[in-house]
Every structure is written in C-alpha cells, then in structure tokens.
Short mmCIF file of C-alpha atoms in Angstrom, two decimals:
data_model
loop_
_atom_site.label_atom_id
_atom_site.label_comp_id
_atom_site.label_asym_id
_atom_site.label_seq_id
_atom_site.Cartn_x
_atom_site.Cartn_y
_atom_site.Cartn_z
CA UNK A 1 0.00 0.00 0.00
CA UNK A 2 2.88 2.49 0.75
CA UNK A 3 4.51 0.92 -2.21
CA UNK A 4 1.65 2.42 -4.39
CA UNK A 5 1.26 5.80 -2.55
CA UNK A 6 4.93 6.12 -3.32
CA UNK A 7 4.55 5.74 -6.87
CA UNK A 8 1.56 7.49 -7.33
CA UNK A 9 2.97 10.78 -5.77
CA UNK A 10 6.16 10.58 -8.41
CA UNK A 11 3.42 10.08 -10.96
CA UNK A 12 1.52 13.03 -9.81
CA UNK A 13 5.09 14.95 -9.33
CA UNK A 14 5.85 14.50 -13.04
CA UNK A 15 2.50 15.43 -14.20
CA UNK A 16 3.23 18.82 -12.48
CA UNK A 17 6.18 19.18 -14.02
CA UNK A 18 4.62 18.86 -17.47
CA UNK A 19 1.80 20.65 -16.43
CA UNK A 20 4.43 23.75 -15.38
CA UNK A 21 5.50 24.29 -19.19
CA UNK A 22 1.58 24.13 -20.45
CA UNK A 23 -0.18 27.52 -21.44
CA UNK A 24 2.36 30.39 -19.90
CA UNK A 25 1.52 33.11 -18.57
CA UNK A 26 1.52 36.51 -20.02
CA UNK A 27 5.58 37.95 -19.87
CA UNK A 28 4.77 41.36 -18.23
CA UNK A 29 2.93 39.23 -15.41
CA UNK A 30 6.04 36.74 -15.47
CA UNK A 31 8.75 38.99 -15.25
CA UNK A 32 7.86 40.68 -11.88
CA UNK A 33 7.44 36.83 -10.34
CA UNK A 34 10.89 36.21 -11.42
CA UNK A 35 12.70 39.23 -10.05
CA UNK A 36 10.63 38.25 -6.99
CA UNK A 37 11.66 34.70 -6.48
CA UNK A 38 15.07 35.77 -7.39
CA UNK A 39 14.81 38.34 -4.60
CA UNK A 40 13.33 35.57 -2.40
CA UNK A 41 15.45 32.79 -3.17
CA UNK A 42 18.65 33.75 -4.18
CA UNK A 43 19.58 37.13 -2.75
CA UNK A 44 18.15 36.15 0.70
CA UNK A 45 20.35 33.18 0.61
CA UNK A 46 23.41 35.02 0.27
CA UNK A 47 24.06 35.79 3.93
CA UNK A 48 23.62 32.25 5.70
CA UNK A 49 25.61 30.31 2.54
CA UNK A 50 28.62 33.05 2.80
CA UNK A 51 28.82 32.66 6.75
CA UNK A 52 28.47 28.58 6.57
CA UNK A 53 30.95 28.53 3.47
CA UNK A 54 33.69 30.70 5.13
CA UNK A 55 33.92 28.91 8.49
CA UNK A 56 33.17 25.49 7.37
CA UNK A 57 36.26 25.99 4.83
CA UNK A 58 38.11 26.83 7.64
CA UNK A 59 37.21 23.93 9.90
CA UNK A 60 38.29 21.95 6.95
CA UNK A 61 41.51 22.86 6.42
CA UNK A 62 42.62 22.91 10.34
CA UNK A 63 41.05 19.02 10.37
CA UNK A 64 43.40 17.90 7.96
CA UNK A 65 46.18 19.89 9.55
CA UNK A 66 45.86 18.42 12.70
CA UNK A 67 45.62 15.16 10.92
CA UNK A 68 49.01 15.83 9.50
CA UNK A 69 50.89 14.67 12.30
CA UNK A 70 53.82 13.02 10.21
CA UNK A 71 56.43 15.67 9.92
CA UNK A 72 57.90 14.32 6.19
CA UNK A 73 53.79 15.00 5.11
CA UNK A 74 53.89 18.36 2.73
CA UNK A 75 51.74 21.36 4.07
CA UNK A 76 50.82 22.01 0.88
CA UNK A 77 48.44 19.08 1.19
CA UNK A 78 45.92 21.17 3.69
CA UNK A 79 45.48 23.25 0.39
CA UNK A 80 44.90 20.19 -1.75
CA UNK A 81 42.44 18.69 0.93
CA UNK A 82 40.49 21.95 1.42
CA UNK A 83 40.02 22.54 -2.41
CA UNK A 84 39.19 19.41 -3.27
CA UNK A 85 36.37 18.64 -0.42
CA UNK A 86 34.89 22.65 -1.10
CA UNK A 87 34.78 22.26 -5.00
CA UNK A 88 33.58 18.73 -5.29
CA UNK A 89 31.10 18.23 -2.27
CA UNK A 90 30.72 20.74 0.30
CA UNK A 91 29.74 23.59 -1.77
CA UNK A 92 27.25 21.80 -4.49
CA UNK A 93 25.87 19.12 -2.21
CA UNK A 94 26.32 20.25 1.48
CA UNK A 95 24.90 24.04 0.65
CA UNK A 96 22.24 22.77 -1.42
CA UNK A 97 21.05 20.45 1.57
CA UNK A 98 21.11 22.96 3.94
CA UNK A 99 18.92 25.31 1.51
CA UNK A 100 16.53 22.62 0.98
CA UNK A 101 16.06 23.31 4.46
CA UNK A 102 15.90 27.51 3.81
CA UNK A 103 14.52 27.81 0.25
CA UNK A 104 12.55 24.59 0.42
CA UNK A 105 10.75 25.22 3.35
CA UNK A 106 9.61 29.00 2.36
CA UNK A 107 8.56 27.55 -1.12
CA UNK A 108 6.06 25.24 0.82
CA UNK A 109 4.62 27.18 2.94
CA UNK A 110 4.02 29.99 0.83
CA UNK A 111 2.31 27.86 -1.68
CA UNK A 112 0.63 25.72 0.89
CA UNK A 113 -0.79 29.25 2.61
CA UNK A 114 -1.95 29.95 -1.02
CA UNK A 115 -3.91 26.38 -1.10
CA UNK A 116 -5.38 26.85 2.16
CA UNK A 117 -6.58 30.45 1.90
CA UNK A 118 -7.85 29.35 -1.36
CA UNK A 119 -5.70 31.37 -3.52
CA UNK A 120 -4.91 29.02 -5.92
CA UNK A 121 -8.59 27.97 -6.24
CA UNK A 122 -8.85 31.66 -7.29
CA UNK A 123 -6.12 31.46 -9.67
CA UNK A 124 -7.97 28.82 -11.72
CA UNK A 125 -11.10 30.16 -11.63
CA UNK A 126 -9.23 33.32 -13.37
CA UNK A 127 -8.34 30.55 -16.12
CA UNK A 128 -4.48 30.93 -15.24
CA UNK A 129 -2.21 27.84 -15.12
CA UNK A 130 -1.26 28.29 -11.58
CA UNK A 131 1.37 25.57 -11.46
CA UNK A 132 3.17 27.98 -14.31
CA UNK A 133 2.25 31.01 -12.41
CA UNK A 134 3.63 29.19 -8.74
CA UNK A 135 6.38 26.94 -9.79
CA UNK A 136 7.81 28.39 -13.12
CA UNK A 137 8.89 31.84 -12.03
CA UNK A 138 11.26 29.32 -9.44
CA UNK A 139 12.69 27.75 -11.80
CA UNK A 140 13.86 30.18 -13.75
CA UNK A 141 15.10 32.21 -10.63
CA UNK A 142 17.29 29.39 -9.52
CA UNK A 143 19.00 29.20 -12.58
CA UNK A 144 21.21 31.53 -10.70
CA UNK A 145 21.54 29.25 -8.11
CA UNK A 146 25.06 28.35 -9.69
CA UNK A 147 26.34 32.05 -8.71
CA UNK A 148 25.48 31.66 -5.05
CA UNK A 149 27.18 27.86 -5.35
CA UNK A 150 30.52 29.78 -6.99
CA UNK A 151 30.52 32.26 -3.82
CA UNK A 152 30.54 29.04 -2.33
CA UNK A 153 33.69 27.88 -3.15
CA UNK A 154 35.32 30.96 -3.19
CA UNK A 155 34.75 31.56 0.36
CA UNK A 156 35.27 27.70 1.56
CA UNK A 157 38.84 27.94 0.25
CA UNK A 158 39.18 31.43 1.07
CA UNK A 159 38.28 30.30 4.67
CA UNK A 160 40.62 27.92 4.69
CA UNK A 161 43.61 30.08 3.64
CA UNK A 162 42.55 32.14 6.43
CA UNK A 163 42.37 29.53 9.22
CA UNK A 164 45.83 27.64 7.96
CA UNK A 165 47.64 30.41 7.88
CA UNK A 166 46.53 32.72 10.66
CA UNK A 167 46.11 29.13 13.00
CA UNK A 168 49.87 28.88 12.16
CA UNK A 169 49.36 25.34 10.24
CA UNK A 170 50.55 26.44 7.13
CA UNK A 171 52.31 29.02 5.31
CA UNK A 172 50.01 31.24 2.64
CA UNK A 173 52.84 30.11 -0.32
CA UNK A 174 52.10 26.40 0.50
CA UNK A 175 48.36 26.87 1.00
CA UNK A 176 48.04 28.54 -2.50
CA UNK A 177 50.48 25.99 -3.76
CA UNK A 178 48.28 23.16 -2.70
CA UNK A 179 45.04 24.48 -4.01
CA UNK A 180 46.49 24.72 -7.34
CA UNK A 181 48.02 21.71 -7.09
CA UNK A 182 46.60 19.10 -9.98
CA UNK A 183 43.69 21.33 -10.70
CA UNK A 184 41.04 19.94 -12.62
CA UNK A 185 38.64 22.05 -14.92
CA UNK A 186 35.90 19.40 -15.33
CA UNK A 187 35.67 19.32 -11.43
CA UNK A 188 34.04 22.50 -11.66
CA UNK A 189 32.02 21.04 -14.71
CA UNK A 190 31.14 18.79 -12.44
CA UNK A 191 30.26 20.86 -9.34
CA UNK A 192 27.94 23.22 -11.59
CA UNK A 193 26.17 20.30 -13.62
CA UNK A 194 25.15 19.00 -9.56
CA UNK A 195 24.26 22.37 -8.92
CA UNK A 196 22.16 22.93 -11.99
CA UNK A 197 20.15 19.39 -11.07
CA UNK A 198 19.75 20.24 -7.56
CA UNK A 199 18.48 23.46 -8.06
CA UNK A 200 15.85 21.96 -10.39
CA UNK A 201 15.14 19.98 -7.52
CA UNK A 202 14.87 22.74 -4.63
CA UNK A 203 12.53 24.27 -7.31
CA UNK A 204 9.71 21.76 -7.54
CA UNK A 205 9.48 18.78 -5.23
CA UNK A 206 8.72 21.50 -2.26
CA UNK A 207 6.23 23.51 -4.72
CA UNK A 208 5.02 19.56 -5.58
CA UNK A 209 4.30 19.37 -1.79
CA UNK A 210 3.25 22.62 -1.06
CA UNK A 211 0.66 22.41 -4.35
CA UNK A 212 -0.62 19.50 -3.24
CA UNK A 213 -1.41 19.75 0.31
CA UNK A 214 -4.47 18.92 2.03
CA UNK A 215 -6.14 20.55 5.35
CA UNK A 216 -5.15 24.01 7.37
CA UNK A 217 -2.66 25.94 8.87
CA UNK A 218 -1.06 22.51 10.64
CA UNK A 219 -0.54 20.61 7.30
CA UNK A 220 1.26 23.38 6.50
CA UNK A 221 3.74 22.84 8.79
CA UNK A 222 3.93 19.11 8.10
CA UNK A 223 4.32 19.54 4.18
CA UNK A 224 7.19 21.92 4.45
CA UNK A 225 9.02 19.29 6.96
CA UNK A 226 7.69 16.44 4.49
CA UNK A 227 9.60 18.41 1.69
CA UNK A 228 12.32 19.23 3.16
CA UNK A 229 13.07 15.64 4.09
CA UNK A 230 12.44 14.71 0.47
CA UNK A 231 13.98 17.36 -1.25
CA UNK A 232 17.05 16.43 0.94
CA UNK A 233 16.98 12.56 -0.39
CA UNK A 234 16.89 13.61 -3.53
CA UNK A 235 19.74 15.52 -3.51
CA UNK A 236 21.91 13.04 -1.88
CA UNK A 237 20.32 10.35 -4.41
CA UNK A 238 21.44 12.79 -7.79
CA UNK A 239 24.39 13.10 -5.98
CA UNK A 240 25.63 9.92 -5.91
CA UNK A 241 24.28 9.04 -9.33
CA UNK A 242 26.01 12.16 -10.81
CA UNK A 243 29.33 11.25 -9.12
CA UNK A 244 29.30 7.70 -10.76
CA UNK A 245 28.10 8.88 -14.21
CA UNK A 246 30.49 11.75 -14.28
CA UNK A 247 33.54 10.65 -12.00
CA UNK A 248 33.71 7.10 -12.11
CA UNK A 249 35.20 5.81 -14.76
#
C-alpha cells in the first residue's frame, strides 16, 4: 500500500512538471514573479551560505592539519584537501542540503498558505495555469543558483587560507600551492552540472508538496518538513548518481 502511494505521488510529481511548461503566462505578469523569487530565493540566501561557506572551509583545512601529524607530510596538502572537499562536495551538495532546508521550506509554505486560503482555487477560476504562475517563475530564478554555489567555493577555500595560515598550520605560499596543485577544470564542470540538477530539484518537489497539500494551517507545517526531508533525499540520491556517471570511470 505504501509501495503504491509512493509511486503514485512521483506520478503526480511528473504530471506537475509537465503541467508547469503548459499555457504560460503573459511575460509582463512573469517577469515581476521572477525578479521576486530571485529576490526571495537567491539574494536572501546570500548571507547564511557566505557565513556557513567561510567557516566550514576553515574547519576543513585545520582538520586535515591536525591530521598531518607526520612531519615528512607536505603542508601544501591542507590546500589540496580543502580545495578538493569545497569544489567537489561541500559547496554543491552540502549548501544545497542545507537550503533545501531555507529555500525549500519557504517555497512550501508559501504555496501551501496559497492552497489553504484558497488562492490558488482563485487562480484557476481566473483561467491561469497556476502551477506555471507558482512553480515556473522558481525555476527560472534558480538558474542563478550556480552564482550563489561559486561564492561558495570561493569563500570555503578562502576560509581555509585564512584559518591555515593565521592558525599557524601552514604558510600562505604552500596553501596557495596546494590548491592549485593538480587542478582539474571538469571538477568544476562537475560541481555546476550538480548544482544545476539540484536546483531543479529545490525548485519543484517542495512547490510539488506545497501544491498539493491537504487541510489548514497545521498541514502546512507538516508539508514543508515532508519536503524538506524529500527534497534532501533527492539531492543526496542525484548526488551519488552524478558522481558515478560523471567521475567514475
């Protein structure tokens, strides 16, 4: 019986996604619901992914210092560990679960309030496609999801310049050494194509949740937990299947 609720909520999740490209709403309307969700989403999410990004890229690189206890180990290697683990996981995967938690959440219960204060009934009555006029204008805002991913990194290694060389673990010459040691370009292919899924992701399965919802204030509460629990899994899901596909070889 789960089995079958299971499967008949991804059916009803793709539906909405085909549903989101059907009969588009009027460009002048559009435009101001983009700058909005880009307000929403992606310049409110500045603040709390630079401050995590900075100090977790500092935590980073004085773990692996103080797990360089050998004396013939290179220092360089803090800047090799901290570039590495920011560009290839922390900043694509670890940010985006943490804003599934931010963005995900507000997308829910904003579209949620809409279905229980009977907005959305209003909206079709109106003959608008409100899954275009709800979900669309998100996923074109987090298109730019990517920038706030590059800050990201940035600050992550930036962070961990700081901390290894102002902790006194390594010098700034080694540091900078390190993290342009063996440099890959498709690793940041890689990071963006993640972050280009996941924010396709963030978009829709909490606006599938929040759409979708039945009962009052309460449910809403419960869908935007409910999403944020499954936006999460997803993530981590695409994630591994993106590292295998595009890594493993």
């Amino acid at each position: 019986m789960m089995l079958i609720r299971y499967i008949s909520q991804i059916g009803r999740y793709f539906l909405m996604l085909k549903e989101i490209f059907n009969k588009q709403t009027k460009w002048p309307v559009m435009k101001n619901l983009i700058f909005k969700e880009i307000d929403d989403l992606i310049i409110d999410s500045l603040g709390i992914v630079c401050f995590i990004s900075f100090f977790v890229g500092g935590v980073v690189a004085i773990q692996t210092a103080l797990n360089l206890t050998n004396p013939l180990i290179p220092k360089y290697l803090i800047g090799f560990a901290t570039r590495q683990s920011v560009i290839l996981e922390f900043a694509p995967t670890f940010i985006s679960v943490i804003m599934a938690g931010k963005m995900g959440s507000f997308i829910t219960s904003s579209i949620g309030t809409m279905r229980v204060t009977e907005q959305i009934d209003a909206l079709e009555v109106m003959g608008v496609n409100s899954v275009n006029y709800l979900v669309f204008p998100k996923i074109i805002a987090l298109l730019l999801y990517p920038f706030v991913i590059g800050i990201s990194m940035f600050l992550g290694i930036f962070g961990g310049w700081l901390a290894g060389v102002y902790g006194g673990f390594t010098t700034s010459a080694a540091f900078i050494d390190g993290a342009q040691m063996e440099f890959i370009p498709f690793h940041i292919v890689y990071a963006f194509i993640k972050t280009l899924i996941f924010a396709m992701l963030l978009a829709t399965i909490p606006s599938f949740h929040g759409y979708y919802m039945k009962g009052g204030a309460l449910e809403v509460g419960k869908a935007s937990t409910v999403a944020f629990v499954w936006t999460s899994v997803s993530i981590i899901l695409f994630n591994y299947i993106l590292t295998q596909l595009l890594l493993g070889s």
